[in-house]
GROMACS .gro file of C-alpha atoms in nm:
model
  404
    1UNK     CA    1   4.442   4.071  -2.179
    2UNK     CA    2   4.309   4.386  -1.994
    3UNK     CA    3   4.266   4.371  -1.627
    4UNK     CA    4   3.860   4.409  -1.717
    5UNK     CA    5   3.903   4.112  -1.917
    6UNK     CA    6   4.048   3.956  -1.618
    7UNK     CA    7   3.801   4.030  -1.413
    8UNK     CA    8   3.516   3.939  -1.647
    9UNK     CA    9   3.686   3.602  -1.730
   10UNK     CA   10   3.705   3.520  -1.332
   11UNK     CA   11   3.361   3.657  -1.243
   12UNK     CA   12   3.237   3.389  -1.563
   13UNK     CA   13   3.482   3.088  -1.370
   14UNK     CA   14   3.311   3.161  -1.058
   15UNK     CA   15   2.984   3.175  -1.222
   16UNK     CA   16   3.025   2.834  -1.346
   17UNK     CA   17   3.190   2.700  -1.047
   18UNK     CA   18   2.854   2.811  -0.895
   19UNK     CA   19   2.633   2.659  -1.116
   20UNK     CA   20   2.774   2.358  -1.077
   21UNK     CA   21   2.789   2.342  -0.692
   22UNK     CA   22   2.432   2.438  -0.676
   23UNK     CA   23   2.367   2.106  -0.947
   24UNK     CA   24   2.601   1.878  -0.708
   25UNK     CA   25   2.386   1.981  -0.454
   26UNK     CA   26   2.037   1.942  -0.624
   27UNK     CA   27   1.798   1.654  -0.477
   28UNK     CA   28   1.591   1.487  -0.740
   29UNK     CA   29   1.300   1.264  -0.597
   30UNK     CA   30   1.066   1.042  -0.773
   31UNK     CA   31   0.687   1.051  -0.662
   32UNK     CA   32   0.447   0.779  -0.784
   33UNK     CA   33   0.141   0.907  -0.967
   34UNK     CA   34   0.078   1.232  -1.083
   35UNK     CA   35   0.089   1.553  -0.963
   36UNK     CA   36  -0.309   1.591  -0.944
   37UNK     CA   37  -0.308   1.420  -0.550
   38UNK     CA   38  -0.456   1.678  -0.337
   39UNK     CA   39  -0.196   1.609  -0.087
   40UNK     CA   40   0.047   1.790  -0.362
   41UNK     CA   41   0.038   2.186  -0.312
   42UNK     CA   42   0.073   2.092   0.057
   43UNK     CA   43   0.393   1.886  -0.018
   44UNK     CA   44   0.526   2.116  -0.274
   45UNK     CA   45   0.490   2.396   0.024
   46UNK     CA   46   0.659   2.172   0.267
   47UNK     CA   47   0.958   2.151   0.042
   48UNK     CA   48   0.993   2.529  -0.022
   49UNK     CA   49   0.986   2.575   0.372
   50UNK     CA   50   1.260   2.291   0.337
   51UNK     CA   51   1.456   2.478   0.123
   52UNK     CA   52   1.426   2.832   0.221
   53UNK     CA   53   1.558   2.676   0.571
   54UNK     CA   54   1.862   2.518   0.389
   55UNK     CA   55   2.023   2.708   0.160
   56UNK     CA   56   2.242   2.560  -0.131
   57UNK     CA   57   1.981   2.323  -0.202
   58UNK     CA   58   1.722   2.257  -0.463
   59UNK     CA   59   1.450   1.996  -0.521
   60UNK     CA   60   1.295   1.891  -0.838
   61UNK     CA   61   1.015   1.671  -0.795
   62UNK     CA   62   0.940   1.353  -1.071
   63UNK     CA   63   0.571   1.249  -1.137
   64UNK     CA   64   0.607   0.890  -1.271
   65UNK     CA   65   0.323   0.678  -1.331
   66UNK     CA   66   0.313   0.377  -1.066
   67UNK     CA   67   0.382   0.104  -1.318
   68UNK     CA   68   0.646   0.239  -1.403
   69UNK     CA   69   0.820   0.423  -1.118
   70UNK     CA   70   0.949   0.175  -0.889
   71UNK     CA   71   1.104   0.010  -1.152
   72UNK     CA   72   1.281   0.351  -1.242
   73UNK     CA   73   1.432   0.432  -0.861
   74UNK     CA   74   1.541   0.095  -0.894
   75UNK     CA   75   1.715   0.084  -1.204
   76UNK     CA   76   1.884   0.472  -1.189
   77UNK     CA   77   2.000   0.336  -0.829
   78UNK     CA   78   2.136   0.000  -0.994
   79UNK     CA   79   2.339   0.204  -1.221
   80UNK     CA   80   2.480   0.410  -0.983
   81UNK     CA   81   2.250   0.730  -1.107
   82UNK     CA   82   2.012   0.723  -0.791
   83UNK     CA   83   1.739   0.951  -0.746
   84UNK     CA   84   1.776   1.136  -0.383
   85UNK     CA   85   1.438   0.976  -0.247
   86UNK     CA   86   1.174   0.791  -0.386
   87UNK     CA   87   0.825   0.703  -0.335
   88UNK     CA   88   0.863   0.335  -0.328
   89UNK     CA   89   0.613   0.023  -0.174
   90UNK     CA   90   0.723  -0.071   0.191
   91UNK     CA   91   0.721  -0.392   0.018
   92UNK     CA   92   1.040  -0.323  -0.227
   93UNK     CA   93   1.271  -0.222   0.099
   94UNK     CA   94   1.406  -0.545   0.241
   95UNK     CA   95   1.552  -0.608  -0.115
   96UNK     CA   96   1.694  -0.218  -0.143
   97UNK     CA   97   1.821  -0.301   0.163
   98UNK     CA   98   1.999  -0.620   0.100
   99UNK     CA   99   2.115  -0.469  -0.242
  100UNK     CA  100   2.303  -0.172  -0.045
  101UNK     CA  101   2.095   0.046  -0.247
  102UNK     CA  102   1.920   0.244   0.017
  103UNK     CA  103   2.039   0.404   0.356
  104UNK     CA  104   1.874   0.294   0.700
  105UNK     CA  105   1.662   0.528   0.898
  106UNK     CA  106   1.778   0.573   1.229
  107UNK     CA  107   1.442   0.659   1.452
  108UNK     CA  108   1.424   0.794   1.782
  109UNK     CA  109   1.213   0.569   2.026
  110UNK     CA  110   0.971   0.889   2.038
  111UNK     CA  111   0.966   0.823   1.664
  112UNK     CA  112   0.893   0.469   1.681
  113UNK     CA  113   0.604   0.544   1.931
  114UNK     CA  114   0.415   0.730   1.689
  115UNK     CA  115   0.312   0.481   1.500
  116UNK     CA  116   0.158   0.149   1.575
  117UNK     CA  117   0.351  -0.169   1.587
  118UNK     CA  118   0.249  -0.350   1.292
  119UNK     CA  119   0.308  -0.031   1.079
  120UNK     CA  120   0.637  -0.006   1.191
  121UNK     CA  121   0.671  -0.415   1.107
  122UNK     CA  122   0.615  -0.259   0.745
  123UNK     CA  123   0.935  -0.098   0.715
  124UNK     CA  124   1.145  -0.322   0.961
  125UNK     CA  125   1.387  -0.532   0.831
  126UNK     CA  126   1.624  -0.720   1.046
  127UNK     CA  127   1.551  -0.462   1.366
  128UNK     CA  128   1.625  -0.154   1.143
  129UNK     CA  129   1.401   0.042   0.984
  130UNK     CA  130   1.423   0.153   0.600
  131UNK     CA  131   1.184   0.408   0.499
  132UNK     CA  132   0.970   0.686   0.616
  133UNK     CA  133   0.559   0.572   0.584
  134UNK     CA  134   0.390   0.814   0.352
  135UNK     CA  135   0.091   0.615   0.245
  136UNK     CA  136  -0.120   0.379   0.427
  137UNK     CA  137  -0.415   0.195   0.395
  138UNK     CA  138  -0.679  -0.065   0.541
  139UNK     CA  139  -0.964  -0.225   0.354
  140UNK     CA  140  -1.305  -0.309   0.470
  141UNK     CA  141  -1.584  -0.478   0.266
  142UNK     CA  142  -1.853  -0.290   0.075
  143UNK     CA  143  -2.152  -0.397   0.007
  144UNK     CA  144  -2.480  -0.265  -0.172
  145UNK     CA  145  -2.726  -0.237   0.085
  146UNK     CA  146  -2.997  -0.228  -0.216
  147UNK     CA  147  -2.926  -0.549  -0.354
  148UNK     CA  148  -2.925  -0.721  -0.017
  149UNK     CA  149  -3.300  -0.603   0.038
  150UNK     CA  150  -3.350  -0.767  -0.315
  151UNK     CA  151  -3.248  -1.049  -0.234
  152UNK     CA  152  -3.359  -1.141   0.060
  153UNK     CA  153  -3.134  -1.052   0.319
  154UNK     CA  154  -3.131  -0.719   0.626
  155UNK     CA  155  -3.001  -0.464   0.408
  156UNK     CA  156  -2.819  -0.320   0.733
  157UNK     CA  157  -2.649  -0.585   0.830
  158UNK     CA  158  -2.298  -0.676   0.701
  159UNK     CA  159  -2.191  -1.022   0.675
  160UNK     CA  160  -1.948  -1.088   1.001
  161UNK     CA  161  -1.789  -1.423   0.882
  162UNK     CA  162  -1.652  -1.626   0.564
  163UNK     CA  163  -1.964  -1.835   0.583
  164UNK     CA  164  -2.235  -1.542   0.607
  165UNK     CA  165  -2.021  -1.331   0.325
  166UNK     CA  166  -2.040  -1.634   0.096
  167UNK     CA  167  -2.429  -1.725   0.184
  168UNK     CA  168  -2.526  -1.377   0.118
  169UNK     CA  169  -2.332  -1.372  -0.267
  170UNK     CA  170  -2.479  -1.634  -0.348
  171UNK     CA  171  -2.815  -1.509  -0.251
  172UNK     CA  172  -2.769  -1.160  -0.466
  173UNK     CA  173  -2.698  -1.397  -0.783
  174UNK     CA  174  -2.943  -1.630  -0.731
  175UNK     CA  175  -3.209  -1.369  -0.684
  176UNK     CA  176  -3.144  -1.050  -0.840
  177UNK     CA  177  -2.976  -0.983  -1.214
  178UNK     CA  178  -2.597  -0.872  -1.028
  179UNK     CA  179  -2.317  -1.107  -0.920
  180UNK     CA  180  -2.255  -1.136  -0.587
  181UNK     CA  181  -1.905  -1.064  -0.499
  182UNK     CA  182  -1.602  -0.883  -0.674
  183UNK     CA  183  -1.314  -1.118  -0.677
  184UNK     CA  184  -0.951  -1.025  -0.767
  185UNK     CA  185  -0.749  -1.246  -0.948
  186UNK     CA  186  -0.566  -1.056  -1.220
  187UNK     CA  187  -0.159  -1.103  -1.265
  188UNK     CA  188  -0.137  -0.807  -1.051
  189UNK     CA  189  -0.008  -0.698  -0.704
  190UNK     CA  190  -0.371  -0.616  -0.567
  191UNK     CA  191  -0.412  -0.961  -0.637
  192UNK     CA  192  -0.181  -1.083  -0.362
  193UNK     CA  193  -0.296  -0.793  -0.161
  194UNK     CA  194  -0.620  -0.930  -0.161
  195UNK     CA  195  -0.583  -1.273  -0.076
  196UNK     CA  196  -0.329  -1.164   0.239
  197UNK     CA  197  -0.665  -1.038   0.368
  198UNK     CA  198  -0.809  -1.337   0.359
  199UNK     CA  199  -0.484  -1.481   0.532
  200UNK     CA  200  -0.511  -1.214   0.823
  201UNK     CA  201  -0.875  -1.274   0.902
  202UNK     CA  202  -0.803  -1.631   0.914
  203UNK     CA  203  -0.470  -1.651   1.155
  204UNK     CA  204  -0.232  -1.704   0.902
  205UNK     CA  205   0.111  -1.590   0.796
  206UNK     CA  206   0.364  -1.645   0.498
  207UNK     CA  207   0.694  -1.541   0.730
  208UNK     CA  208   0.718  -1.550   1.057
  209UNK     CA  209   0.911  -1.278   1.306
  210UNK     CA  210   1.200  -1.591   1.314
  211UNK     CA  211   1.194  -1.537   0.881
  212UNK     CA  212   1.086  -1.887   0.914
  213UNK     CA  213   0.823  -1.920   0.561
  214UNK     CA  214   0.486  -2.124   0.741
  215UNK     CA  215   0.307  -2.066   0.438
  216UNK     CA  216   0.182  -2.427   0.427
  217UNK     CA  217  -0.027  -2.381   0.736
  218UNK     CA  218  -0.430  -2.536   0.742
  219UNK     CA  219  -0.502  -2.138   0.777
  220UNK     CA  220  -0.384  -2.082   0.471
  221UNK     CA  221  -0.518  -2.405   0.267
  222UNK     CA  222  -0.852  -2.294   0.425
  223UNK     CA  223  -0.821  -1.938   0.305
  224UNK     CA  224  -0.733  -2.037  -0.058
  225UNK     CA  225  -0.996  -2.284  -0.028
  226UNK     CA  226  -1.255  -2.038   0.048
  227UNK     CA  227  -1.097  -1.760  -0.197
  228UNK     CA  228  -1.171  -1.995  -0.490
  229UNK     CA  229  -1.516  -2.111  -0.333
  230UNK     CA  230  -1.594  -1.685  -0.390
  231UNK     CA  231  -1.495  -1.717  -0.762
  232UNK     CA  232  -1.846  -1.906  -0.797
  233UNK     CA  233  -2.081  -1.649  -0.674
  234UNK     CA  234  -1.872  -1.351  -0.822
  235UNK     CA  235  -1.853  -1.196  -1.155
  236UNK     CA  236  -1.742  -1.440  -1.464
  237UNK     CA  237  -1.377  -1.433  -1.571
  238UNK     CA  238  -1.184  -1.298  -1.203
  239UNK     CA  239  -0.854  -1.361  -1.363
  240UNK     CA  240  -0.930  -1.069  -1.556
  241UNK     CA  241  -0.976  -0.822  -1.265
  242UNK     CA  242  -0.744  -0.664  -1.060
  243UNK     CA  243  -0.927  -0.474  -0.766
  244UNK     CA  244  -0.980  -0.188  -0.967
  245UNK     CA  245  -1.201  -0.307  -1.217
  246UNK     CA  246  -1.442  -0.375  -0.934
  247UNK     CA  247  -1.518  -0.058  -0.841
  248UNK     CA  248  -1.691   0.038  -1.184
  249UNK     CA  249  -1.891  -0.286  -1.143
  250UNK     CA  250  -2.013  -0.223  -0.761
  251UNK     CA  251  -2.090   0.175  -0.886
  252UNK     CA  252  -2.298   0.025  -1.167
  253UNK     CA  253  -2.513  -0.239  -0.903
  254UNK     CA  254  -2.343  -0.514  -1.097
  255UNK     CA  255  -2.187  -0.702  -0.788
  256UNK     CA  256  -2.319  -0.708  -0.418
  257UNK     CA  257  -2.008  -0.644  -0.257
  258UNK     CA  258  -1.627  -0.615  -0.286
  259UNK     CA  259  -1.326  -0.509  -0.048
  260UNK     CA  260  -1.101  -0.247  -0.107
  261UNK     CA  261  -0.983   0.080   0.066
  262UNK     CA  262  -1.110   0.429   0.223
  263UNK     CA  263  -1.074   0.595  -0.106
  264UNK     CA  264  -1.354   0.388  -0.274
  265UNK     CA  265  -1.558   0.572  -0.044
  266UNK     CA  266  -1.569   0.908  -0.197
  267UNK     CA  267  -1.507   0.701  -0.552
  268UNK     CA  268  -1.837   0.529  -0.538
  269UNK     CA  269  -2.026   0.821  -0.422
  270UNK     CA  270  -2.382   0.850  -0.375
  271UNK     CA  271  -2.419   0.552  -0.700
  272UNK     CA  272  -2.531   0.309  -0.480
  273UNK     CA  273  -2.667   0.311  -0.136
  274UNK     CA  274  -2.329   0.113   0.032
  275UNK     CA  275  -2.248   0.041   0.347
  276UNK     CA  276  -1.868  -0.045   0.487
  277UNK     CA  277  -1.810  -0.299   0.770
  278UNK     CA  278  -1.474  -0.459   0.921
  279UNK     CA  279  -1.376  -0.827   0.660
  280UNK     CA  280  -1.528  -1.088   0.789
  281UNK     CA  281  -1.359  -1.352   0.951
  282UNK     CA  282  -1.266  -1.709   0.856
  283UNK     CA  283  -1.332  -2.042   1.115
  284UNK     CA  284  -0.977  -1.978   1.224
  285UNK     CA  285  -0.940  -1.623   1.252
  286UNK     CA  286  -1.022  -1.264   1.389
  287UNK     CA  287  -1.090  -0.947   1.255
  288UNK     CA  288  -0.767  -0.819   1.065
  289UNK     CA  289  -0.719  -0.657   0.758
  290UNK     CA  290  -0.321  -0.633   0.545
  291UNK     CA  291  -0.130  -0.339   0.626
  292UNK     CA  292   0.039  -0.163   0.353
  293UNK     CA  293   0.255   0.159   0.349
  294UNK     CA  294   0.430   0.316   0.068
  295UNK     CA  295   0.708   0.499   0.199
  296UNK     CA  296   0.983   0.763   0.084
  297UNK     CA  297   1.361   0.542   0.049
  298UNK     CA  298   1.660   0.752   0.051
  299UNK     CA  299   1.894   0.611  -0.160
  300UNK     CA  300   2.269   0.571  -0.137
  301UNK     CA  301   2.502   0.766  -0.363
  302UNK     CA  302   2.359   1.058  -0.482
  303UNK     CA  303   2.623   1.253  -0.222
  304UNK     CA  304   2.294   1.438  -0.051
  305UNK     CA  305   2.192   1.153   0.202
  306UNK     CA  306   2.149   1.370   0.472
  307UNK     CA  307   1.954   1.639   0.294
  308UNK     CA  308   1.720   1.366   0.150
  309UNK     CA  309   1.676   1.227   0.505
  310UNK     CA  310   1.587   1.558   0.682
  311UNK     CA  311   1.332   1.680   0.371
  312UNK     CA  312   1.173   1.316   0.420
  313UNK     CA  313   1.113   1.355   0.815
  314UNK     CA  314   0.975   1.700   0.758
  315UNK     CA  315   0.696   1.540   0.470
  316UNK     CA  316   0.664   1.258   0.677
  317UNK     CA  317   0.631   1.383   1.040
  318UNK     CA  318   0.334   1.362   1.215
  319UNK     CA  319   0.184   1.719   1.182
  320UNK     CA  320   0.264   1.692   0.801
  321UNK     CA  321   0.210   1.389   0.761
  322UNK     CA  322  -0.187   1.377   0.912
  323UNK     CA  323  -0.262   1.686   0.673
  324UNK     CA  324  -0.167   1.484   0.407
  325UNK     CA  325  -0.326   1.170   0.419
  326UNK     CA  326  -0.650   1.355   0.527
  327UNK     CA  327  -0.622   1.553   0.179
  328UNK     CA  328  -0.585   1.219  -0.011
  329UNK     CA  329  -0.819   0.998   0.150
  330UNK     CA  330  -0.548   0.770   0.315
  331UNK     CA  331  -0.603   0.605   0.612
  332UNK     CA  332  -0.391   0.796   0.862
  333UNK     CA  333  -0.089   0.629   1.027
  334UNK     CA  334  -0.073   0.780   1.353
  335UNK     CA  335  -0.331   0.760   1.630
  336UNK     CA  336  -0.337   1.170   1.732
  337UNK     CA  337  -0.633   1.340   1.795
  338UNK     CA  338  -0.769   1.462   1.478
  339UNK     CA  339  -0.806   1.065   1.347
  340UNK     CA  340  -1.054   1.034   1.659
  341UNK     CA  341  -1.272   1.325   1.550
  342UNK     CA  342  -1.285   1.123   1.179
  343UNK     CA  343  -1.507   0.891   1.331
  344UNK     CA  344  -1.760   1.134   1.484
  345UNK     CA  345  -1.765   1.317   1.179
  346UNK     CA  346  -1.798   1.006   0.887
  347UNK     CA  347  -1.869   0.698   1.089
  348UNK     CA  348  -1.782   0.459   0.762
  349UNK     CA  349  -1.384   0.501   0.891
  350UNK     CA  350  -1.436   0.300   1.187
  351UNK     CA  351  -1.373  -0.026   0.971
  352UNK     CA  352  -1.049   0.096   0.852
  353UNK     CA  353  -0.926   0.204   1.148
  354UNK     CA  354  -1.069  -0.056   1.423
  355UNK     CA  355  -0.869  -0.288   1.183
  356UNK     CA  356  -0.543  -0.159   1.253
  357UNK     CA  357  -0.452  -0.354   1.572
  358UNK     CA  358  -0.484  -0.651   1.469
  359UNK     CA  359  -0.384  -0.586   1.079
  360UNK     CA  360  -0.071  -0.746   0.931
  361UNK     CA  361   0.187  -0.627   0.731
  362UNK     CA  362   0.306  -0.713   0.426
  363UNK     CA  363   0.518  -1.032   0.417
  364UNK     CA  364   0.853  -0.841   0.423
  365UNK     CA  365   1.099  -1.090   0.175
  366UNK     CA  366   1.437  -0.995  -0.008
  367UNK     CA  367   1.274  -1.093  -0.362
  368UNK     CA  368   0.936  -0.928  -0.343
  369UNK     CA  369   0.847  -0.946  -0.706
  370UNK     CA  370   0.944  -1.350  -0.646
  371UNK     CA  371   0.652  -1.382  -0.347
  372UNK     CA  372   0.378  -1.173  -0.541
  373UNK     CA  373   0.410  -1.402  -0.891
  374UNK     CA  374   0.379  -1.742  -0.614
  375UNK     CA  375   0.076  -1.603  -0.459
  376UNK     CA  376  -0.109  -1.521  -0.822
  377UNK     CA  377  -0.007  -1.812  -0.918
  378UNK     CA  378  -0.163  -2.029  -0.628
  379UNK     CA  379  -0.438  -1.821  -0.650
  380UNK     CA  380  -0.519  -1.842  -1.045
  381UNK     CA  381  -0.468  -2.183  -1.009
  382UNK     CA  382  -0.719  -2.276  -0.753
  383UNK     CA  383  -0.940  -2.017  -0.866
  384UNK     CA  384  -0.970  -2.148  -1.243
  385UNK     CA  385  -0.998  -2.468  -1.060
  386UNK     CA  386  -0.683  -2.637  -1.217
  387UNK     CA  387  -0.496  -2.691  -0.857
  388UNK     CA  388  -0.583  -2.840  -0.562
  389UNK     CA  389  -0.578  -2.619  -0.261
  390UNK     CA  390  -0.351  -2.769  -0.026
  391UNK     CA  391  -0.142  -2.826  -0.335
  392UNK     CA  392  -0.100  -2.511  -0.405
  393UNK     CA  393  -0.008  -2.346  -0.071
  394UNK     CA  394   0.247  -2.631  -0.024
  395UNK     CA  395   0.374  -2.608  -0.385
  396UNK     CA  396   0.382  -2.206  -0.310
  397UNK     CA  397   0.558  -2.239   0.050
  398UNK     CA  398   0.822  -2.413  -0.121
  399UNK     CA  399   0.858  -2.172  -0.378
  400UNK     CA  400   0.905  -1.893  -0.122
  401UNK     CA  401   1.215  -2.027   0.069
  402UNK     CA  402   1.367  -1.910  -0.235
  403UNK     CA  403   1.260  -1.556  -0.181
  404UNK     CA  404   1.310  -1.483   0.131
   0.00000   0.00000   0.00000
């Protein structure tokens, strides 16, 4: 062999060496949804800034569709292929957590301060925290200020309480051709989601800080009571809806009112003349609305830890993070000075935000997927009207010891 030959075959050994040092140190992460957000370009920016400031490092970015992405992270990470980070529900952590599939996120007390206590709760696990918040969001009640003049009722006035939301459905399908309420009460996570609200505004909880379950609580009997009492003056069939399928209905003037998030806002558009207020609030309650957060998970084993945890502060720290949600539509996390000039500007995000303080988060338990399928469950139950309210929470309560 030639001393060229040499040469060549060494420079080619290096080469290859290179290539594969630069894939050892390449950090895949999985994003929910698709790449249409219009929070992307600003993320995909953020991450070239991340890696022009750490050479050695790439980032390749997966778009999977939500039904099907958590599911991935968790199953690459079960068999020891883990994505880098993931866009995961807070909801998922506790069991990623007690699964030693994910790393804990060691925050500053500065950190901490930034956001408010029960957002933090939604990543706590235990006193540690487990992901970065990336996605947040509040929900309010909508409800078509044209049918309420139909049928009867101030047009501009919101009901307040469980008793006034309920009087003034029934009045909207009594008197005019629409239903009048949007009820959720498909096999589906929103489902759960929705009924928590009704647990909130009513004083109730499924775990307690202790991890005690008080499910079976006369707040919660009362707010499954009342969440089946709905199904009569809402649309027919709500075991076929997740939340949705409502907003097509409320667009088309086909229900009076519905809850649901900030993004309906710009969703329903100028269809219907809407108005947003704060949920209204059972005999037991006070104004509160369920916290959720999706948040990025690093995950263990994929030998860049670090790297993962430093590219998910910089997406998820406050600067960043505030031009974000703003771009998507999310209700923001952090109480800095730009959320206070939302309100002058678009009064309707006062309900989502006023609701923050006294919001709660999602019941944090180790078998997540467990607690959801309990909750439908007592829920389609009393809703068809096949179970007994105070049946079903105590039947459910039961149930969740096992998941927790």
């Amino acid at each position: 062999m030639t001393m060229k030959s040499i040469l060549m075959a060494s420079v080619f050994a290096v080469g290859l060496t290179g290539a594969a040092a630069a894939e050892d140190k390449m950090i895949n992460m999985i994003n929910c949804g698709d790449d249409t957000g219009a929070g992307i370009p600003l993320q995909a920016q953020l991450i070239e800034e991340w890696k022009s400031a750490n050479p050695g490092y790439d980032v390749t970015v997966e778009f999977v569709p939500w039904g099907q992405c958590q599911e991935k992270s968790t199953t690459l990470a079960s068999a020891g292929n883990p994505p880098a980070i993931a866009y995961m529900g807070s909801r998922t952590l506790k069991q990623l957590a007690a699964n030693d599939l994910i790393i804990p996120v060691d925050m500053t007390e500065d950190e901490k301060a930034t956001y408010a206590p029960p957002i933090l709760g939604t990543i706590t696990a235990n006193g540690q925290q487990w992901g970065l918040p990336r996605a947040f969001s509040t929900k309010a009640l909508y409800w078509n200020k044209d049918l309420f003049k139909e049928a009867g009722l101030d047009p501009e006035a919101a009901p307040k309480t469980w008793d006034e939301m309920y009087d003034a459905a029934a009045a909207i399908k009594e008197k005019t051709d629409a239903d009048g309420f949007g009820l959720a009460a498909a096999s589906f996570d929103n489902t759960m989601h929705q009924f928590m609200n009704y647990v909130y505004t009513n004083g109730g909880e499924v775990i307690n800080s202790d991890g005690e379950i008080v499910f079976n609580s006369p707040n919660n009997v009362e707010a499954l009571a009342f969440y089946g009492k709905m199904a009569g003056v809402s649309q027919p069939g709500p075991i076929a809806y997740d939340r949705a399928k409502l907003r097509p209905l409320f667009s088309e003037g086909k229900i009076g009112m519905f809850i649901s998030g900030p993004w309906e806002r710009a969703q329903v558009g100028d269809a219907v003349n809407w108005g947003v207020a704060p949920i209204p609030v059972g005999p037991s309650g006070k104004p509160g609305t369920l916290l959720i957060t999706d948040s990025l998970a690093v995950f263990k084993g994929s030998g860049v830890e670090e790297q993962a945890l430093s590219l998910a502060k910089l997406l998820t720290n406050p600067e960043n993070q505030i031009a974000f949600e703003l771009a998507e539509g999310f209700t923001p996390l952090r109480d800095l000075p730009e959320v206070k000039g939302l309100v002058e500007k678009d009064p309707t995000w006062a309900a989502f935000l006023d609701a923050i303080p006294t919001g709660g988060p999602e019941p944090f338990l180790t078998d997540y997927v467990g607690f959801q399928d309990t909750i439908n469950e007592a829920v389609q139950g009393v809703v068809s009207g096949d179970v007994d309210p105070s049946e079903a929470v105590e039947f459910a309560a039961e149930e969740l010891e096992e998941f927790k």
